[in-house]
């Protein structure tokens, strides 16, 4: 079968089954083209909560589709490749995290959305890279906090807020592997370029960045910036939207210097047109969670969305 066949069938199935396709910025270009909404984790969680389609097809990784199911449990939530995981979610197993949490009984737990439903159920508040700093700043200064599972995002927030959150030792394998030296090498080749980085990058890289923000925040920054060139320290899927929105600007990934595909998230790229077609045709693989997990995990996610609205981060 060729891509044209898959595309036509996906569009047909979408109508026939009253399905909506939510796609993350890191998905393959052709999947982004077929998505009804493209966004960052925060925007997609909100869309999933609000949507009234019978089927939500989540083109992203497992924790994102799980979040959609938790926020809208009466819908069928499909994920084209059920094994599309995330190194951050994998770094934080439930039992180990429960033991870690027990060592800090007077701390609240803030978990980055890149974690399993089990970890969400053990958390007081969820955050994404798009709201983490503002959510933390809104809490009383004396509030003690455990931050999981991303130590890079946690230490970045500690550095900009002056907090001393206790950090779980997890990383995104893609962003953590990006090196400040590579960025400096690219900067020497392109001295007029601005460096933009996702806060999942390590502290050394973030120190040499001109702007640090979520995928959505990077897109906004590029649109408003006077720069014509950007060195982009995040997953390469985002370049599709960056180039579409800014045809007059130039984007350089870290792959350009390392001559590798190491800025690609292999999990995000597991979803293909063929798998998307098959999952819509057969209505499987489906995200399934028990009612107790959904109830416990929904509380901190809904709290995040409510706080984000109050703080003016989302509408
Ligand atoms: P965003 O929250 O910016 O969408 O990022 C999600 C993610 O997985 C980053 O690696
Ligand atoms: Fe997880 Fe990193 Fe891939 Fe995002 S880029 S899904 S954090 S492994």
Coordinates of C-alpha atoms and ligand atoms in Angstrom, one line a residue:
X1 CA 0.0 0.0 0.0
X2 CA 1.2 3.5 -0.7
X3 CA 1.0 6.6 1.4
X4 CA -1.9 8.1 -0.7
X5 CA -4.0 5.0 0.2
X6 CA -3.3 5.4 3.9
X7 CA -4.0 9.1 3.9
X8 CA -7.4 8.7 2.0
X9 CA -8.4 5.8 4.3
X10 CA -7.4 7.7 7.5
X11 CA -9.5 10.7 6.4
X12 CA -12.5 8.4 5.5
X13 CA -12.2 6.5 8.8
X14 CA -12.0 9.7 10.7
X15 CA -15.5 10.8 9.4
X16 CA -17.0 7.4 9.5
X17 CA -16.1 6.7 13.1
X18 CA -16.4 10.3 14.4
X19 CA -12.7 10.2 15.5
X20 CA -10.4 13.1 16.2
X21 CA -6.6 12.8 15.7
X22 CA -4.4 14.7 18.2
X23 CA -0.8 14.9 17.2
X24 CA 2.3 16.0 19.1
X25 CA 4.8 18.4 17.4
X26 CA 7.4 15.6 17.4
X27 CA 5.4 13.3 15.2
X28 CA 6.4 12.5 11.6
X29 CA 5.4 15.3 9.2
X30 CA 2.8 13.2 7.4
X31 CA 1.1 12.4 10.7
X32 CA 1.1 16.1 11.6
X33 CA -0.6 16.8 8.3
X34 CA -3.5 14.4 9.1
X35 CA -3.9 15.6 12.7
X36 CA -7.0 17.7 13.6
X37 CA -4.9 19.4 16.3
X38 CA -1.2 19.6 16.7
X39 CA 0.3 20.9 19.9
X40 CA 2.5 20.4 23.0
X41 CA 1.6 18.2 25.9
X42 CA -0.4 20.8 27.7
X43 CA -2.5 21.9 24.7
X44 CA -3.2 18.3 23.7
X45 CA -4.2 17.3 27.2
X46 CA -6.7 20.2 27.2
X47 CA -8.0 19.2 23.8
X48 CA -8.5 15.6 24.9
X49 CA -10.4 16.8 28.0
X50 CA -12.8 18.9 25.9
X51 CA -13.4 16.8 22.9
X52 CA -16.7 15.0 22.3
X53 CA -15.7 12.6 19.5
X54 CA -16.4 8.9 20.0
X55 CA -12.7 8.1 19.4
X56 CA -9.5 10.0 20.3
X57 CA -6.6 8.8 18.2
X58 CA -3.5 10.0 20.0
X59 CA -0.4 10.4 17.8
X60 CA 2.2 10.8 20.4
X61 CA 3.7 8.5 23.1
X62 CA 2.0 6.3 25.6
X63 CA 1.9 8.7 28.6
X64 CA 0.2 11.3 26.4
X65 CA -2.6 8.9 25.2
X66 CA -3.0 7.7 28.8
X67 CA -3.5 11.3 30.0
X68 CA -6.2 11.7 27.3
X69 CA -7.9 8.6 28.6
X70 CA -7.7 9.8 32.2
X71 CA -9.2 13.2 31.3
X72 CA -11.9 11.8 29.1
X73 CA -12.5 8.2 30.2
X74 CA -15.8 7.6 28.4
X75 CA -14.0 7.9 25.0
X76 CA -12.1 5.2 23.2
X77 CA -8.5 6.3 23.1
X78 CA -6.2 4.7 20.5
X79 CA -2.5 4.9 20.1
X80 CA -1.1 3.7 16.8
X81 CA 1.9 1.9 18.5
X82 CA 1.2 0.9 22.0
X83 CA 4.9 0.3 22.7
X84 CA 5.7 4.0 22.0
X85 CA 7.2 4.8 25.4
X86 CA 9.3 7.6 26.9
X87 CA 12.6 7.3 28.7
X88 CA 11.3 9.6 31.4
X89 CA 8.3 7.5 32.1
X90 CA 10.4 4.4 32.2
X91 CA 12.9 6.0 34.6
X92 CA 10.3 6.2 37.3
X93 CA 8.7 2.8 38.4
X94 CA 5.7 3.1 40.7
X95 CA 7.0 1.0 43.7
X96 CA 10.4 2.6 43.7
X97 CA 8.9 6.1 43.5
X98 CA 6.4 5.3 46.4
X99 CA 9.5 4.4 48.6
X100 CA 11.2 7.6 47.6
X101 CA 8.1 9.6 48.3
X102 CA 7.8 8.0 51.8
X103 CA 11.2 9.5 52.7
X104 CA 9.7 13.0 52.4
X105 CA 6.3 12.9 54.2
X106 CA 6.0 16.7 54.5
X107 CA 6.7 17.3 50.7
X108 CA 4.1 17.7 48.0
X109 CA 4.7 15.8 44.8
X110 CA 4.8 17.6 41.5
X111 CA 5.2 15.2 38.5
X112 CA 6.0 16.2 35.0
X113 CA 3.3 14.8 32.7
X114 CA 5.9 12.5 31.1
X115 CA 5.2 9.7 33.6
X116 CA 2.9 6.8 33.9
X117 CA -0.6 6.9 35.3
X118 CA 0.7 5.1 38.4
X119 CA 3.1 8.0 39.1
X120 CA 0.3 10.5 38.4
X121 CA -1.9 8.7 40.9
X122 CA 0.9 9.2 43.5
X123 CA 1.2 12.9 42.7
X124 CA -0.4 16.1 44.1
X125 CA 0.0 18.2 41.0
X126 CA 1.1 17.5 37.4
X127 CA 2.9 20.0 35.2
X128 CA 4.2 20.2 31.6
X129 CA 7.1 22.0 30.3
X130 CA 4.6 24.7 29.2
X131 CA 3.5 25.6 32.8
X132 CA 6.0 24.1 35.2
X133 CA 7.8 27.3 36.2
X134 CA 4.6 29.3 36.7
X135 CA 2.9 26.5 38.7
X136 CA 5.9 26.2 41.0
X137 CA 6.1 30.0 41.5
X138 CA 2.4 30.1 42.4
X139 CA 3.0 27.8 45.4
X140 CA 3.9 29.2 48.9
X141 CA 7.6 29.6 49.3
X142 CA 7.8 27.4 52.3
X143 CA 6.0 24.6 50.5
X144 CA 8.4 21.6 50.3
X145 CA 8.3 19.8 46.9
X146 CA 9.4 16.6 45.4
X147 CA 9.8 17.0 41.6
X148 CA 9.7 13.9 39.3
X149 CA 10.8 12.3 37.1
X150 CA 12.9 14.8 35.0
X151 CA 15.9 16.0 37.0
X152 CA 16.9 18.4 34.2
X153 CA 13.5 20.2 34.1
X154 CA 13.5 20.1 37.9
X155 CA 17.0 21.6 38.3
X156 CA 16.1 24.3 35.7
X157 CA 13.1 25.3 37.7
X158 CA 15.1 25.3 40.9
X159 CA 17.7 27.6 39.2
X160 CA 15.1 30.1 37.9
X161 CA 12.9 30.2 41.0
X162 CA 15.5 29.7 43.8
X163 CA 13.6 26.7 45.1
X164 CA 15.2 23.5 46.5
X165 CA 12.9 20.9 45.1
X166 CA 14.0 17.3 45.8
X167 CA 14.6 15.7 42.4
X168 CA 13.9 12.2 41.1
X169 CA 16.9 11.1 39.0
X170 CA 15.3 10.7 35.5
X171 CA 16.2 12.1 32.1
X172 CA 14.9 12.3 28.6
X173 CA 17.4 10.3 26.7
X174 CA 17.1 12.5 23.6
X175 CA 17.5 15.9 25.3
X176 CA 20.0 14.9 27.9
X177 CA 22.3 13.6 25.2
X178 CA 22.5 17.0 23.5
X179 CA 25.8 18.6 24.3
X180 CA 26.7 22.3 25.1
X181 CA 29.9 21.7 23.0
X182 CA 27.9 20.8 19.9
X183 CA 25.8 24.0 20.4
X184 CA 29.0 26.1 20.8
X185 CA 30.4 24.5 17.6
X186 CA 27.2 25.4 15.7
X187 CA 27.2 28.8 17.2
X188 CA 30.8 29.4 15.9
X189 CA 29.6 28.4 12.4
X190 CA 26.5 30.6 12.7
X191 CA 27.3 33.5 15.0
X192 CA 24.0 35.3 14.1
X193 CA 21.8 32.4 15.2
X194 CA 19.8 32.4 18.5
X195 CA 20.0 29.1 20.5
X196 CA 16.6 27.8 21.7
X197 CA 16.4 24.8 23.9
X198 CA 13.8 22.6 25.6
X199 CA 14.1 22.5 29.4
X200 CA 14.6 18.7 29.3
X201 CA 18.2 19.5 28.1
X202 CA 21.0 19.2 30.6
X203 CA 22.1 22.3 32.7
X204 CA 25.3 22.9 30.7
X205 CA 23.3 23.2 27.5
X206 CA 20.6 25.4 29.0
X207 CA 23.3 27.8 30.2
X208 CA 24.4 28.5 26.6
X209 CA 20.8 28.9 25.3
X210 CA 19.3 32.3 24.5
X211 CA 15.8 31.0 25.1
X212 CA 14.5 28.0 27.1
X213 CA 10.9 26.8 26.7
X214 CA 8.4 24.1 25.8
X215 CA 7.8 23.2 22.2
X216 CA 4.9 25.7 22.0
X217 CA 6.9 28.5 23.7
X218 CA 9.8 28.0 21.2
X219 CA 7.4 28.4 18.3
X220 CA 6.0 31.6 19.8
X221 CA 9.6 32.9 20.5
X222 CA 10.6 32.3 16.9
X223 CA 7.6 34.1 15.5
X224 CA 8.3 37.2 17.7
X225 CA 12.1 37.2 17.4
X226 CA 14.1 39.5 15.1
X227 CA 16.6 36.6 14.5
X228 CA 16.6 34.9 11.1
X229 CA 18.5 31.8 12.2
X230 CA 18.0 29.4 15.1
X231 CA 20.0 26.5 16.6
X232 CA 17.2 24.2 17.8
X233 CA 18.0 22.0 20.8
X234 CA 15.0 19.8 20.8
X235 CA 13.5 16.9 18.9
X236 CA 13.5 17.3 15.2
X237 CA 9.8 16.8 14.5
X238 CA 9.1 20.4 15.7
X239 CA 11.1 21.7 12.7
X240 CA 8.1 20.9 10.4
X241 CA 5.9 23.4 12.2
X242 CA 8.8 25.9 12.7
X243 CA 9.4 26.0 8.9
X244 CA 5.7 26.1 8.0
X245 CA 5.2 29.1 10.3
X246 CA 8.4 30.9 9.4
X247 CA 9.4 30.2 5.8
X248 CA 11.9 33.1 5.8
X249 CA 13.9 31.8 8.8
X250 CA 16.6 29.1 9.0
X251 CA 16.7 26.3 11.5
X252 CA 19.7 24.2 12.5
X253 CA 19.3 21.0 14.5
X254 CA 22.0 19.3 16.6
X255 CA 22.0 16.5 14.1
X256 CA 23.6 18.9 11.6
X257 CA 26.8 19.0 13.6
X258 CA 26.9 15.5 15.1
X259 CA 25.9 13.9 11.7
X260 CA 23.5 11.5 13.3
X261 CA 19.8 11.2 14.0
X262 CA 20.3 11.5 17.7
X263 CA 18.0 14.5 18.0
X264 CA 15.1 12.2 16.9
X265 CA 13.0 10.5 19.5
X266 CA 12.7 6.9 18.4
X267 CA 9.5 6.5 20.5
X268 CA 7.8 9.4 18.8
X269 CA 8.8 8.1 15.4
X270 CA 7.3 4.7 16.1
X271 CA 3.9 5.9 14.9
X272 CA 3.7 5.6 11.1
X273 CA 0.9 6.2 8.6
X274 CA 0.4 2.5 8.2
X275 CA 0.0 2.0 12.0
X276 CA -2.3 5.0 12.2
X277 CA -4.5 3.5 9.4
X278 CA -4.6 0.1 11.0
X279 CA -5.4 1.3 14.5
X280 CA -8.3 3.4 13.1
X281 CA -9.6 0.5 11.0
X282 CA -9.3 -2.1 13.8
X283 CA -9.9 0.2 16.8
X284 CA -6.9 -1.2 18.5
X285 CA -4.4 -0.8 20.3
X286 CA -6.6 0.9 22.9
X287 CA -5.6 2.6 26.1
X288 CA -7.2 0.7 29.0
X289 CA -7.0 1.8 32.6
X290 CA -9.0 0.7 35.7
X291 CA -11.4 3.1 37.3
X292 CA -9.4 3.5 40.5
X293 CA -6.3 4.6 38.6
X294 CA -8.3 6.9 36.4
X295 CA -9.8 8.6 39.5
X296 CA -6.5 8.9 41.4
X297 CA -4.5 10.1 38.3
X298 CA -7.2 12.6 37.2
X299 CA -7.1 14.7 40.4
X300 CA -3.6 16.1 39.9
X301 CA -4.0 16.6 36.2
X302 CA -7.3 18.4 36.6
X303 CA -5.7 20.5 39.3
X304 CA -2.9 21.4 36.8
X305 CA -5.5 22.5 34.1
X306 CA -7.5 24.5 36.6
X307 CA -4.4 26.3 38.0
X308 CA -3.2 26.9 34.4
X309 CA -6.5 28.6 33.6
X310 CA -6.4 30.7 36.8
X311 CA -2.8 31.7 36.1
X312 CA -3.7 32.7 32.5
X313 CA -1.4 30.1 30.9
X314 CA -4.3 28.5 29.0
X315 CA -7.8 29.7 28.2
Ligands
LIG1 P1 6.2 19.5 25.4 O1 5.6 19.5 26.8 O2 7.0 20.7 25.1 O3 5.2 19.2 24.4 O4 7.3 18.3 25.3 C1 6.9 16.9 25.5 C2 8.1 16.1 25.4 O5 8.0 14.9 25.3 C3 9.4 16.7 25.3 O6 10.3 15.7 25.1
LIG2 FE1 10.1 11.1 26.2 FE2 12.3 12.5 25.4 FE3 10.9 11.2 23.6 FE4 9.9 13.4 24.8 S1 11.6 13.3 23.5 S2 8.8 11.5 24.4 S3 10.7 13.1 26.9 S4 12.0 10.2 25.3

